[in-house]
Every structure is written in C-alpha cells, then in structure tokens.
Amino acid sequence: MQEEQNITVFVKLYAILAKYAGVPIMHQPLRLEIPAGTRLLQLFERLGIPDDEVKTAFVNSTMQPPEYVLREGDHVGIFPPVGGGATEHSVCGII
Amino acid sequence: MDKILRVNMSSQSVKLESIPAEYVGLGGRALTSKIVALEVPPLCHPLGPENKLVIAPGLLSGTTAPCSGRLSVGAKSPLTGGIKESNAGGTAAQKLARLSIAAIVIEGQAPPHALWNLLIAKNKAELLPAKNLRKKGNYKTIEILSKEYGEKVSYITIGPAGECLLSAASVAVTDLENRPTRHAGRGGLGAVMGSKGVKAIIVDDRGAPAPAIKNVEAFRQAAKTFADALRRHPITGTGLPTYGTNILTNVINESGGLPTRNFSAGQFEDASRVSGEFQREIILARGGVATHACHRGCVIRCSRIYMDKNKKYLTKGPEYETVWANGPNCGINDLDVIARLDRLYDDIGLDSIEMGAALGVLMQSGFLRFGDGKGAIKLMRDEVGKGTPLGRTLGSGAAVTGQVFGVAHVPVVKRQALPAYDPRAIKGIGVTYATSPMGADHTAGYSITANVLGAGGRVDPLRVEGQVELSRNLQIATAAIDSTGLCLFVAFPVLDDPAAFQAIYQMINAQYGLSLGPDNITSLGKAVLNLERDFNKRAGFAPEDDRLPMFFETEPLPPHNLVFNVAARDLDSVFNF
Ligand code: SF4
C-alpha cells in the first residue's frame, strides 16, 4: 500500500470568510499541509466553512469547481457570495 | 418631465420650453445622446460654442423607484472627441425630475472670463454672476453657495479643472450631506461646462410636486418587487452594502486581472492593504459610515464616509476604480494616500480614473517613482490644482501625459484611460473597452458580471469564446438602464432574476401609462448605441478606433501570461444587431 503523502497549499479567505481563519482580514495566506488528493470541497470542510458560504474559489488565479484536486504549492483564494455571485448558470432576464 | 430648459450662454438667456416631439419618452443617456446627436455638429471643437452640455435625469428619477436618482451628463467629449454620456449619483436628478425638467441644455458660450451660476427653482430659472467663485474648489464653492441657498438644494458644480478646461475635468453633484462627492467623471465634461462659463447649477425643488404616476398601485407593486430583488441578491443585498465597490480589489486581484504599475502585471502584492475589507475596518475604527446611500431611495447603499487619522471627515469612501487607479496602478499601498487623492480629485473636479492612469503613465516615464504617494498628492495639489503647465498636462489625461513624457505604454482607447480590469486576463471587458462609443469604459458593458462574478451566467474570462456576444448584450442592456435613471448596480439582480427585469418596465409603464415589454427595452438600448456610433462616425471615427493599444496584443500579462487576442473582425461585429 502506498504511504499517504502530504502537500502544502496556501489559502486566503476573503470578506466574511476570514472569520474561519480567526481574523478580520487576511493579509498573509494560511500555509496548510493536506493529504495529496484533497479536493477543494474537502478543503472547505477542513476549514469549517459551510458549503453554502463558498461561492467562488480561485486556484492559481483561475476559478475552479469544488471537485478540483489540489496540487503541491497551489494558491487558493476563497470568496463568499458577496464577492463571487451565483455558481449555478443563471438565466439572464434582460438580454 | 415635459420641459427642456435651454440656457444660451452667448446671450445669457434662459428659456423653459415644452419638450419637442422627437425627445418625448426619453430620459437619461437616451435623451442626452439624442440631443447631442441631433443638435451638436460632430466636427465642432468640444470647447467651442457649437458644443452643448446636456444634463438629464432618468425616466424613473424623482419617483420612489429604488436607486433611480442617477443623472446623465452628455456632450461631445474634449477627451475622446466623440459623443459622451457620463453618469453620477447624488441628489440632483430627483430634484430636476420633480421640477418636471427632462433636460437642461446649455449652449453657446459666455464671453471669455465671464462666470455664471444657473439657479433653477419652481417657476424660476435665471443666470447670476459667479465671479466670487472663480477658481474655487468644489468644497469651497458649495460652502459659499450654501450660505445663500442652504443645504437642502442640490449643487452641480465644476472645480478649477473645469474652469481650466482640462480634458479630465468632472462635473460634481452634491450628496445627501451636501458634499460634492458624486461625479460625472469620464470624458472631461467639466471642461465643457467651464467652456460655457457656468460654474454652478443650483437646483431648488422646494414646493415642487413628485412626478405624476398614472397607475399608483401598479407602480407601488413593481417598486416593491424591485426593492426585494435588490435586497435578495448577494451582491446588491450583502456585498456592496457591506464592503462598497472596493469589494472588487481582492476578487480581481485573485483573478489575475488587477492592472498593476501601469498595466505591467495582473496582481498587486499589497492588494489586501487597499481592499474593501480593509477599508471597512479603517472606516469603522475611525467612526466613519460603512453603509451609506448617495441619494434618497437607494436600497443598495454602496457608498461610505471616510475619516482621516484624527477621525475627521476626509472624503467619501474611495470607490474601487479610484482605489485601483491610484493604488495598485501606481504601486501605492496606502488607503489614506488614496483617500487624500480622492478628496483632491473631488475638490479640483477631476476624473479619479483618468488621473490615476495619468499618474501611472508619469511613473512609467520615471518622472515620479512607482509607489510615491506623497509625490502624487503634491503633484495634484500644487500642479493640477493650481493649473501649472505640468498640472495641465496631467489634467489632460493619460494620453496627453504619455505624449508629453514620451511613454509608449499608454492604456487608452479613443484617448480615454482603461479602468480597473486588465483585458488580457478578463477578455470580455477588453471587447467593451475597444468598442464602446464612449472610449475605454467599464460601465458601458460590464462583462465582469459573467467573466468573474458569476452574475448573468458564466463566460470563461481567459478564452475568446463568448466575449463578443457577452459585451454586445451588456452594452445594449446598459444603454437602456442608463436611460432609466437606475443605478447600474441594479444590473446584478436584473441579470439573474427575471422578476427584477420585469419590474423595471412595469415601473415605467405604471408611471407613464405605457405598455412596454422586454423587446422595447432592448430596442431602446440598440437605438441609443446606433445614435452614438453614428455621431462618432460623423466625427471621424473608423473601425480602426475600436481597438486596444497594441501592447495588449504583444505583451503577455503575468500571472496568466496571456495577451488580448479577440480578432479585429470579431470586434467589428459587436454592433451587428
Ligand atoms: S448603489 Fe451606490 S452608486 Fe448606486 S445609487 Fe446606491 S449608493 Fe449610489
């Protein structure tokens, strides 16, 4: 059996989500050791952020879905709906 | 709103006339653009007597429709040489609507060095000498005028920049605290007002009734639906009221599209130090106001009040665009420096985007170091504020500054500076910058909605696919919203929630006794864009003007290391509708 490896990722929580890091504002990212193969969704869980509070996550400046599998050295930025809007494809009423 | 107030500055005469048939049913941008397109010779000099300054409230202004107090200001732009509509909050639009004035049209030109105030009240409109206000800042101007007219009226004013006819000069509108903090900033319309010889417009609606509503109950229902939708949507209900527009600094920085040091990178290492989250902490710690409306009846309340270190009023909470232009774009990481610049821009009467971009270009030339906040403040206060030759150069915008200082890296389209989103990392906004008849303008077709914020669907910001269509649809929708007097921020719920969109035309229908549907709104948007593009064509613009500066196609932007690669023929198809 292969031994489980850990990877290091850097995480920033924005707006009201900063409270899950115990600070009002994060100027520096959290450095986290997580098991290889961890998905964004599991990272949210580990940080104690309820699913419906996360709306957008950027990994290395590109938006990624909750199923994204994290890699060594990834920089993750997580936003609540206030900054990220809706995740579902929404109907555009006006055009 | 059935009157046009014509002010002829050559003869100093004022005439209140019934609205001519061709302007009936129009408001805001639809009306300013129509009057400019029909009455201003496209080849005239923007600062000459043939140009006209048109000021119009929107169709819903003055009513209880939420967020309906936006004011449109239009003319041929001294900055772009094309048609311009610039839009401001503040209290004036609602008062003009109550006075039943669909538009003020200021035409002709006062003799050199003459300066006038225009007083508009119920049953009265007259020009009064304004010599005592010459070269006064907007704050001082309001202080002096308030002694005579009080704090309950609205003031539309220009500062020294407008009097100096600088191409980055703004038109200021007072807010609920009677401060000149809301500006029609873009395109140098303050210089057009200055060229006419008008310093201030005093709008006194005492004794004037609210606009008549044909179907009161239907209006009330639609307004309620609309307000509920605004409160329910995460951006207009939570994000903007909590953090203001500066909520965007961290979001756009994370996306890699925050133009840094004159558009040389897409991320700023100190973004969190100028972010909306940090601004909120500062505001609350100093006893400022973190959630504030720029006019009565706004339920979003994205505005804020910013105190200095001594807890004294300094300025409004600087908006995201101001923070970006004068912060990351200049390598400046200090919100107090940005707030002091914001105060100077409001006082001198300048577009905070154009000035930040001009500073970025100046820094690129090496004349000033990137990050030199003190130097930037000094330049604004002592050079631009005093109208020195260096100050006039900067106050003429980024294009002129680049030309005078020999900089090749100048982020402008149609000579207007690009706002706070890099088109290499957020491609939809690049299409809008390139093609909007206004010059580079984020509000003209705010693709950040679908490109980054996930409002109104999703379009991958890094790919070419879907960007032209996105920009086209948003430009049409925006031209229509800008005609209603509604704040553009209502677009977030409107894009996501069919009930919110419906409520807009239901409010218009109830007010005017009409039966407009969604198609009429779309046609209105298209008609406005067609008029504006036709004016620009007659003013000498060609498809080649609908392009970004070439460095966006040749210099990859970190961190994505992409260039702007929407093809020219695709840009030329934006207005195929
Ligand atoms: S949302 Fe902001 S800018 Fe728009 S009307 Fe309200 S306070 Fe003014």
XYZ file of C-alpha atoms and ligand atoms in Angstrom:
680
model
C 0.000 0.000 0.000
C 1.276 3.405 -0.902
C 2.033 5.691 2.012
C -0.202 8.751 2.053
C 1.694 11.871 1.096
C 1.041 15.401 2.241
C 1.157 18.505 0.078
C 1.431 22.158 1.022
C -1.120 24.708 -0.169
C -1.580 28.401 0.566
C -5.074 29.626 1.346
C -6.645 33.043 1.616
C -10.171 33.572 2.878
C -11.876 36.775 1.835
C -14.613 39.054 3.106
C -16.749 37.395 5.811
C -14.934 34.071 5.338
C -11.811 35.444 7.068
C -13.541 34.647 10.352
C -12.886 30.947 9.686
C -9.200 31.750 9.947
C -9.922 33.619 13.187
C -9.012 37.065 11.818
C -10.991 40.010 10.481
C -8.775 40.313 7.389
C -6.108 38.055 5.974
C -3.061 39.885 4.738
C -0.981 36.704 4.537
C -2.171 33.300 3.287
C -2.526 30.306 5.587
C 0.016 27.603 4.897
C -1.667 24.221 5.137
C -0.414 20.646 4.977
C -3.115 18.478 3.462
C -3.217 14.902 2.149
C -2.471 14.552 -1.552
C -5.684 14.124 -3.492
C -7.649 16.576 -1.365
C -10.393 18.319 -3.312
C -11.431 21.938 -2.859
C -14.656 20.738 -1.298
C -12.706 18.836 1.382
C -10.558 21.885 1.983
C -13.684 23.956 2.691
C -14.786 21.266 5.139
C -11.447 21.207 6.868
C -11.554 24.983 7.270
C -15.031 24.692 8.779
C -16.713 26.724 6.055
C -20.281 25.611 5.382
C -20.814 24.738 1.703
C -23.358 27.410 1.047
C -20.999 30.139 2.219
C -18.462 29.470 -0.509
C -19.287 30.713 -3.944
C -16.058 31.123 -5.822
C -12.633 29.631 -5.405
C -9.624 30.655 -7.441
C -6.674 28.287 -7.656
C -3.567 29.999 -9.015
C -5.777 32.813 -10.362
C -8.171 30.532 -12.222
C -11.665 29.775 -10.997
C -12.075 26.102 -10.148
C -15.082 23.953 -9.223
C -15.381 22.264 -5.791
C -14.234 18.936 -7.298
C -10.828 20.334 -8.239
C -7.986 18.187 -6.850
C -5.374 20.353 -5.119
C -1.714 20.153 -6.048
C 1.532 20.929 -4.294
C 2.077 24.676 -3.960
C -1.422 25.720 -5.076
C -2.548 29.192 -4.048
C -6.235 29.179 -3.203
C -8.495 32.235 -2.746
C -11.993 31.603 -1.429
C -14.863 34.087 -1.656
C -18.356 34.130 -0.205
C -21.321 35.058 -2.423
C -20.714 38.767 -1.706
C -17.756 38.755 -3.983
C -18.490 35.808 -6.147
C -22.109 35.894 -7.236
C -24.045 32.771 -8.120
C -22.475 29.449 -9.070
C -25.390 27.972 -10.987
C -25.837 29.086 -14.526
C -28.419 31.774 -14.175
C -30.944 32.985 -16.642
C -30.209 36.386 -17.973
C -33.502 38.199 -17.935
C -32.644 41.340 -19.799
C -30.884 40.098 -22.905
C -40.952 65.599 -17.114
C -42.207 67.589 -20.014
C -39.868 70.584 -20.129
C -36.467 71.355 -21.593
C -34.542 74.204 -20.008
C -32.473 75.901 -22.698
C -29.682 78.097 -21.456
C -27.960 80.192 -24.070
C -24.642 81.406 -22.697
C -23.900 83.669 -25.681
C -26.925 85.820 -24.893
C -27.215 84.738 -21.250
C -30.853 83.914 -21.758
C -32.838 81.101 -20.236
C -35.944 79.562 -21.750
C -38.208 76.817 -20.436
C -39.817 75.067 -23.395
C -42.140 72.125 -23.861
C -40.278 69.001 -24.799
C -40.119 68.695 -28.610
C -41.800 65.618 -30.117
C -38.522 63.915 -31.071
C -37.401 63.855 -27.424
C -40.654 62.713 -25.816
C -40.418 59.468 -23.858
C -36.635 59.608 -23.473
C -34.593 60.078 -20.317
C -31.030 59.873 -19.048
C -28.493 58.678 -21.598
C -31.127 58.131 -24.320
C -32.024 61.807 -24.063
C -28.543 63.305 -23.679
C -27.232 61.239 -26.592
C -30.231 62.076 -28.775
C -29.900 65.810 -28.149
C -26.138 65.739 -28.758
C -26.577 63.628 -31.908
C -29.270 65.893 -33.321
C -28.038 69.311 -32.219
C -24.236 69.244 -31.971
C -22.190 69.385 -35.201
C -19.961 66.273 -34.928
C -16.938 68.129 -36.251
C -17.163 71.056 -33.812
C -14.481 71.706 -31.230
C -15.706 70.295 -27.907
C -14.782 73.550 -26.147
C -16.383 75.808 -28.756
C -19.797 77.479 -28.786
C -21.340 74.788 -31.033
C -20.993 72.054 -28.434
C -23.843 71.608 -25.945
C -23.811 70.331 -22.397
C -26.921 68.282 -21.704
C -27.938 67.246 -18.202
C -30.819 64.827 -17.812
C -32.420 62.796 -15.014
C -33.625 59.314 -15.951
C -37.149 58.213 -16.789
C -37.781 56.950 -13.252
C -35.896 59.685 -11.378
C -37.838 61.588 -8.752
C -40.167 58.657 -8.064
C -39.946 56.095 -5.285
C -38.328 53.577 -7.654
C -35.312 52.223 -5.728
C -31.880 53.540 -6.859
C -33.393 55.794 -9.532
C -31.523 59.019 -8.812
C -28.762 58.822 -11.401
C -28.022 61.865 -13.509
C -26.756 61.704 -17.093
C -24.436 64.388 -18.414
C -23.713 64.452 -22.141
C -21.782 66.439 -24.770
C -19.101 65.971 -27.377
C -16.135 64.941 -25.220
C -12.956 67.037 -25.094
C -11.084 63.876 -24.098
C -12.260 61.454 -26.796
C -13.613 63.804 -29.461
C -16.665 61.528 -29.612
C -20.085 61.523 -28.034
C -20.121 61.154 -24.269
C -22.553 60.286 -21.548
C -21.197 60.263 -18.041
C -23.344 59.323 -15.147
C -23.409 60.411 -11.497
C -25.356 59.729 -8.321
C -26.117 62.431 -5.804
C -29.321 64.320 -5.217
C -29.779 66.500 -8.323
C -31.566 64.073 -10.673
C -34.511 63.614 -8.345
C -34.922 67.362 -7.877
C -34.773 68.090 -11.607
C -37.412 65.424 -12.169
C -39.653 66.991 -9.521
C -39.262 70.308 -11.317
C -40.512 68.463 -14.411
C -37.264 69.169 -16.268
C -36.358 66.369 -18.682
C -33.088 68.074 -19.629
C -31.010 71.195 -19.193
C -29.337 72.129 -22.473
C -26.502 74.629 -22.104
C -25.473 76.062 -25.454
C -23.442 78.911 -26.926
C -20.605 80.412 -24.951
C -20.195 83.232 -22.435
C -17.571 85.889 -23.267
C -14.060 84.949 -22.062
C -13.604 85.113 -18.282
C -17.302 85.566 -17.551
C -18.603 83.092 -14.956
C -22.221 82.385 -14.102
C -24.406 80.362 -11.806
C -27.642 78.911 -13.062
C -30.402 78.959 -10.460
C -33.339 76.656 -11.104
C -36.341 76.715 -8.791
C -40.096 76.220 -9.058
C -41.336 78.667 -11.704
C -37.916 80.261 -11.981
C -34.637 79.838 -13.864
C -32.011 82.552 -14.096
C -28.314 83.215 -14.577
C -26.476 85.048 -11.820
C -22.862 86.296 -11.804
C -20.422 83.896 -10.133
C -17.232 85.981 -10.084
C -16.746 85.309 -6.374
C -16.394 81.597 -7.114
C -13.577 81.843 -9.657
C -11.001 79.039 -9.266
C -12.636 77.899 -6.044
C -12.553 74.195 -5.285
C -15.826 72.295 -5.258
C -15.885 72.132 -1.447
C -15.368 75.892 -1.054
C -17.891 76.579 -3.812
C -20.555 74.550 -2.016
C -19.721 76.242 1.280
C -20.171 79.718 -0.241
C -23.317 78.804 -2.182
C -24.852 77.061 0.825
C -24.744 80.338 2.781
C -27.111 81.765 0.229
C -29.227 78.815 -0.859
C -28.981 76.455 2.092
C -28.115 72.791 2.378
C -31.362 71.319 1.125
C -30.885 72.206 -2.538
C -28.615 70.292 -4.949
C -25.491 71.740 -6.497
C -23.966 70.694 -9.801
C -20.536 72.332 -9.989
C -17.093 72.389 -11.534
C -13.795 72.948 -9.775
C -10.637 74.687 -11.038
C -10.009 71.827 -13.506
C -13.280 72.563 -15.287
C -12.515 76.276 -15.342
C -9.065 75.489 -16.789
C -10.832 73.416 -19.490
C -8.823 70.289 -18.694
C -9.856 67.124 -20.522
C -10.066 65.099 -17.293
C -12.356 67.646 -15.578
C -15.520 66.282 -13.970
C -18.972 67.614 -13.191
C -19.648 67.299 -9.440
C -23.023 66.626 -7.849
C -23.718 67.033 -4.137
C -24.707 64.066 -1.988
C -27.150 63.770 0.918
C -24.652 65.515 3.229
C -24.365 68.439 0.782
C -20.824 67.441 -0.209
C -19.528 67.447 -3.794
C -18.603 63.759 -3.826
C -20.565 62.309 -6.728
C -19.036 62.990 -10.127
C -19.855 62.557 -13.771
C -16.165 61.925 -14.136
C -15.411 60.491 -17.504
C -14.669 62.312 -20.708
C -13.886 65.828 -19.474
C -17.443 67.123 -19.327
C -16.402 69.556 -16.577
C -14.332 71.312 -19.241
C -17.407 71.651 -21.457
C -19.295 73.231 -18.537
C -16.289 75.520 -17.942
C -16.132 76.465 -21.612
C -19.724 77.637 -21.425
C -18.859 79.897 -18.479
C -21.052 78.040 -15.976
C -19.631 77.404 -12.508
C -22.624 76.013 -10.660
C -26.189 74.902 -11.192
C -28.369 75.281 -8.131
C -31.410 73.027 -8.170
C -34.064 74.022 -5.656
C -37.187 71.857 -5.789
C -38.980 73.353 -2.816
C -42.710 73.450 -3.487
C -42.454 71.155 -6.497
C -44.624 68.036 -6.521
C -43.389 64.470 -7.044
C -43.669 63.298 -10.670
C -47.168 62.188 -11.564
C -47.748 58.430 -11.629
C -50.513 57.164 -13.907
C -51.119 53.880 -12.096
C -50.089 54.295 -8.478
C -50.897 50.789 -7.269
C -49.087 49.042 -10.129
C -46.089 51.304 -9.562
C -46.011 50.528 -5.860
C -46.147 46.787 -6.550
C -43.385 46.865 -9.154
C -41.170 49.089 -6.984
C -41.594 46.666 -4.103
C -40.725 43.659 -6.250
C -37.680 45.527 -7.488
C -36.525 46.535 -3.996
C -36.978 42.946 -2.772
C -34.875 41.617 -5.653
C -32.115 44.129 -4.878
C -32.112 43.114 -1.224
C -32.155 39.404 -2.011
C -29.231 39.283 -4.426
C -25.884 38.530 -2.727
C -24.011 41.352 -4.498
C -26.550 44.167 -4.078
C -28.014 42.841 -0.821
C -24.815 41.930 1.032
C -21.559 42.553 -0.846
C -21.967 46.182 -1.903
C -23.656 47.408 1.306
C -21.030 45.726 3.493
C -17.834 46.487 1.627
C -18.732 49.011 -1.070
C -17.488 48.708 -4.634
C -13.984 48.122 -3.293
C -15.074 44.544 -2.517
C -13.667 44.016 -6.017
C -9.997 44.644 -5.226
C -9.390 41.182 -3.763
C -11.636 39.442 -6.273
C -10.000 40.979 -9.328
C -6.543 40.516 -7.821
C -7.234 36.806 -7.281
C -8.434 36.519 -10.869
C -5.086 37.875 -12.071
C -6.741 40.830 -13.819
C -5.871 43.717 -11.465
C -3.749 46.053 -13.599
C -0.650 46.833 -11.602
C 2.032 49.500 -12.198
C 0.615 50.892 -15.394
C -0.707 47.576 -16.715
C 2.544 45.642 -16.365
C 1.207 42.842 -14.122
C -2.183 41.415 -13.166
C -1.644 41.065 -9.436
C -0.582 43.548 -6.774
C 1.366 42.162 -3.830
C -0.323 44.558 -1.390
C -3.890 44.251 -2.693
C -5.229 43.310 0.742
C -3.912 46.598 2.157
C -6.147 48.604 -0.176
C -9.065 46.159 -0.235
C -12.691 46.824 0.609
C -12.381 44.567 3.633
C -9.524 46.680 4.983
C -11.255 49.919 4.065
C -14.261 48.803 6.102
C -12.050 48.161 9.153
C -10.499 51.624 8.845
C -13.860 53.324 8.374
C -15.406 51.598 11.395
C -12.371 52.160 13.628
C -12.414 55.894 12.874
C -16.142 56.441 13.322
C -16.945 56.777 9.613
C -20.010 55.362 7.897
C -19.646 51.963 6.242
C -23.020 51.699 4.514
C -24.450 54.848 3.017
C -26.712 55.931 0.162
C -25.595 58.538 -2.379
C -29.187 59.663 -2.745
C -32.508 59.091 -1.049
C -34.229 55.872 -2.053
C -31.167 53.772 -2.827
C -31.594 50.384 -1.170
C -28.148 49.074 -2.165
C -26.156 51.812 -0.378
C -22.673 51.092 -1.692
C -21.366 54.496 -0.628
C -19.288 55.153 2.505
C -17.833 58.064 4.507
C -14.084 58.019 5.199
C -12.438 59.753 8.157
C -8.788 60.712 8.481
C -6.477 59.507 11.254
C -7.886 62.180 13.573
C -11.412 60.871 12.984
C -12.372 63.964 10.998
C -14.253 63.783 7.711
C -11.845 63.423 4.797
C -13.829 62.177 1.796
C -16.352 59.595 0.664
C -15.090 56.021 0.865
C -12.988 55.832 -2.311
C -14.630 53.622 -4.941
C -12.972 50.527 -6.351
C -11.966 52.274 -9.580
C -10.388 55.160 -7.657
C -8.602 52.778 -5.310
C -7.259 50.765 -8.217
C -6.206 53.702 -10.417
C -4.354 55.477 -7.648
C -3.344 52.370 -5.700
C -2.174 49.199 -7.482
C -1.888 51.014 -10.812
C 0.626 53.398 -9.200
C 2.210 50.831 -6.884
C 0.651 52.697 -3.912
C -0.493 50.524 -0.995
C -1.836 53.102 1.464
C -5.590 53.765 1.657
C -5.010 57.088 3.427
C -2.955 58.326 0.469
C -5.669 57.156 -1.919
C -8.352 58.851 0.200
C -6.416 62.121 0.163
C -6.107 61.909 -3.620
C -9.835 61.158 -3.808
C -10.548 64.307 -1.790
C -8.295 66.358 -4.079
C -9.976 64.983 -7.212
C -13.424 65.795 -5.835
C -12.288 69.269 -4.856
C -10.347 70.176 -8.016
C -13.041 68.456 -10.061
C -11.242 65.596 -11.807
C -11.948 62.063 -13.024
C -10.206 59.818 -10.496
C -9.742 57.040 -13.090
C -8.158 59.259 -15.725
C -5.908 60.931 -13.144
C -4.730 57.628 -11.661
C -3.975 56.389 -15.163
C -2.085 59.611 -15.961
C -0.072 59.159 -12.753
C 0.720 55.563 -13.742
C 1.990 56.732 -17.131
C 4.022 59.506 -15.490
C 5.555 56.944 -13.123
C 6.410 54.737 -16.060
C 8.352 57.674 -17.534
C 10.486 57.789 -14.386
C 9.444 61.365 -13.537
C 7.884 60.003 -10.352
C 8.682 56.700 -8.642
C 6.034 53.945 -8.575
C 4.688 53.913 -5.027
C 5.425 57.580 -4.319
C 2.131 58.570 -2.703
C 3.444 61.803 -1.226
C 4.742 62.862 -4.633
C 1.377 62.081 -6.228
C -0.510 64.176 -3.662
C 1.907 67.067 -4.124
C 1.517 66.959 -7.905
C -2.268 67.036 -7.656
C -2.417 69.768 -5.031
C 0.320 72.067 -6.279
C 0.384 71.465 -10.019
C -3.002 70.272 -11.280
C -4.926 72.210 -8.609
C -3.096 75.401 -9.498
C -3.194 74.909 -13.263
C 0.579 74.996 -13.825
C 1.835 73.709 -17.197
C 2.771 70.346 -15.633
C -0.601 70.230 -13.900
C -2.425 70.989 -17.145
C -0.534 68.167 -18.816
C -1.601 65.631 -16.202
C -5.119 67.043 -16.047
C -5.484 66.452 -19.767
C -5.375 62.721 -19.111
C -3.212 59.664 -19.699
C -2.871 60.038 -23.486
C -1.542 63.604 -23.304
C 0.692 62.756 -20.345
C 2.152 59.837 -22.296
C 2.742 62.046 -25.295
C 4.418 64.828 -23.329
C 6.610 62.437 -21.343
C 7.431 60.114 -24.253
C 5.814 56.958 -22.884
C 4.805 54.226 -25.337
C 2.870 52.157 -22.800
C -0.315 54.208 -22.599
C -3.527 52.358 -21.687
C -6.231 54.314 -23.541
C -8.914 53.680 -26.147
C -10.207 56.703 -28.053
C -7.869 58.631 -25.733
C -9.787 57.622 -22.608
C -7.948 55.639 -19.923
C -8.764 51.990 -19.294
C -10.366 51.290 -15.914
C -9.566 48.637 -13.344
C -9.662 45.326 -15.216
C -6.914 44.085 -17.491
C -8.331 42.959 -20.837
C -5.679 40.241 -21.197
C -6.998 38.379 -18.144
C -10.669 39.386 -18.457
C -11.304 39.387 -22.173
C -14.948 40.386 -22.257
C -14.151 43.764 -20.759
C -11.477 44.236 -23.444
C -14.197 43.932 -26.076
C -16.207 46.619 -24.292
C -13.174 48.893 -23.858
C -12.329 48.592 -27.539
C -15.776 49.075 -28.987
C -17.848 51.276 -26.670
C -18.666 54.597 -28.322
C -17.573 56.162 -25.016
C -13.907 55.128 -25.225
C -12.486 52.690 -22.673
C -15.315 52.425 -20.165
C -16.058 49.508 -17.848
C -19.620 50.592 -17.122
C -20.611 50.524 -20.813
C -20.735 46.723 -20.876
C -19.600 45.309 -17.558
C -18.501 41.813 -18.562
C -17.020 41.289 -15.078
C -20.530 40.037 -14.228
C -20.261 36.789 -16.201
C -16.450 36.745 -16.556
C -15.661 36.847 -12.834
C -18.679 37.368 -10.603
C -20.930 34.666 -11.966
C -23.866 37.025 -12.409
C -25.890 36.575 -15.584
C -24.228 33.265 -16.431
C -20.553 32.415 -16.775
C -18.124 33.096 -19.597
C -14.500 31.979 -19.045
C -12.532 35.249 -18.755
C -9.360 33.771 -20.281
C -10.846 32.469 -23.522
C -12.043 34.320 -26.590
C -15.260 32.332 -26.959
C -18.424 34.138 -25.995
C -16.834 37.515 -25.220
C -18.200 39.429 -28.215
C -21.718 38.256 -27.552
C -21.395 38.995 -23.843
C -20.146 42.519 -24.447
C -22.776 43.167 -27.131
C -25.643 42.088 -24.883
C -24.343 44.035 -21.918
C -23.756 47.188 -23.961
C -27.358 47.039 -25.175
C -28.728 46.410 -21.677
C -26.565 49.161 -20.189
C -27.615 51.777 -22.715
C -31.206 51.019 -21.707
C -30.569 51.045 -17.933
C -28.605 54.309 -18.244
C -31.753 55.848 -19.691
C -33.969 54.956 -16.743
C -32.035 56.809 -14.035
C -31.460 53.491 -12.274
C -28.007 52.897 -10.848
C -26.099 50.423 -12.987
C -25.591 48.187 -9.953
C -29.192 47.065 -10.307
C -27.846 45.020 -13.226
C -26.674 42.254 -10.870
C -30.164 41.149 -9.822
C -31.610 42.126 -13.185
C -29.221 39.708 -14.935
C -30.038 36.884 -12.534
C -33.676 37.385 -11.698
C -36.375 37.766 -14.385
C -38.720 39.384 -11.831
C -36.266 42.247 -11.332
C -36.043 42.915 -15.055
C -39.812 42.795 -15.400
C -40.186 45.256 -12.541
C -38.184 47.873 -14.457
C -40.516 48.133 -17.404
C -43.527 47.670 -15.146
C -42.452 50.755 -13.171
C -42.006 52.750 -16.387
C -45.349 51.525 -17.693
C -47.133 52.400 -14.453
C -45.573 55.864 -14.328
C -46.228 56.873 -17.918
C -49.268 54.761 -18.767
C -47.334 52.744 -21.348
C -47.287 49.074 -22.240
C -43.600 48.437 -22.882
C -42.261 44.895 -22.847
C -38.769 43.403 -22.804
C -38.351 43.939 -26.547
C -38.908 47.674 -26.188
C -36.144 47.873 -23.612
C -33.750 46.012 -25.895
C -34.704 48.206 -28.859
C -34.147 51.323 -26.766
C -30.626 50.134 -25.899
C -29.863 49.380 -29.532
C -31.249 52.713 -30.705
C -29.069 54.612 -28.222
C -25.931 52.745 -29.325
C -26.727 53.299 -33.001
C -27.200 57.035 -32.448
C -23.925 57.293 -30.562
C -21.979 55.308 -33.116
C -23.424 57.363 -35.924
C -22.326 60.570 -34.188
C -18.823 59.172 -33.753
C -18.674 58.148 -37.397
C -19.631 61.650 -38.435
C -16.985 62.958 -36.010
C -14.357 60.968 -37.906
C -14.158 57.652 -36.046
C -13.489 54.492 -38.063
C -13.450 50.777 -37.139
C -9.685 51.157 -36.505
C -10.570 53.301 -33.487
C -12.344 50.294 -31.953
C -9.066 48.673 -30.925
C -6.967 48.311 -27.788
C -3.425 49.725 -27.757
C -1.144 47.210 -29.422
C 0.844 46.350 -26.299
C -2.163 44.363 -25.076
C -1.667 42.080 -28.086
C 2.101 41.782 -27.784
C 2.984 41.867 -24.063
C 1.746 38.849 -22.073
C 0.381 39.732 -18.641
C 1.506 37.751 -15.603
C 0.277 35.615 -13.869
C -1.689 34.112 -16.778
C 0.879 35.263 -19.337
C -1.802 35.807 -21.927
C -2.327 38.569 -24.470
C -5.578 40.084 -25.707
C -6.454 38.054 -28.772
C -10.022 38.825 -29.795
C -9.706 39.260 -33.565
C -10.307 42.634 -35.192
C -13.116 41.247 -37.346
C -14.844 39.982 -34.209
C -14.548 43.395 -32.592
C -16.120 44.833 -35.736
C -19.081 42.502 -35.315
C -20.049 43.729 -31.842
C -22.691 46.076 -33.172
C -24.163 43.683 -35.715
C -27.645 43.623 -34.296
S -25.781 51.654 -5.338
Fe -24.223 53.115 -4.707
S -23.793 54.386 -6.521
Fe -25.701 53.274 -6.891
S -27.269 54.722 -6.274
Fe -26.826 53.436 -4.478
S -25.238 54.468 -3.282
Fe -25.356 55.446 -5.312
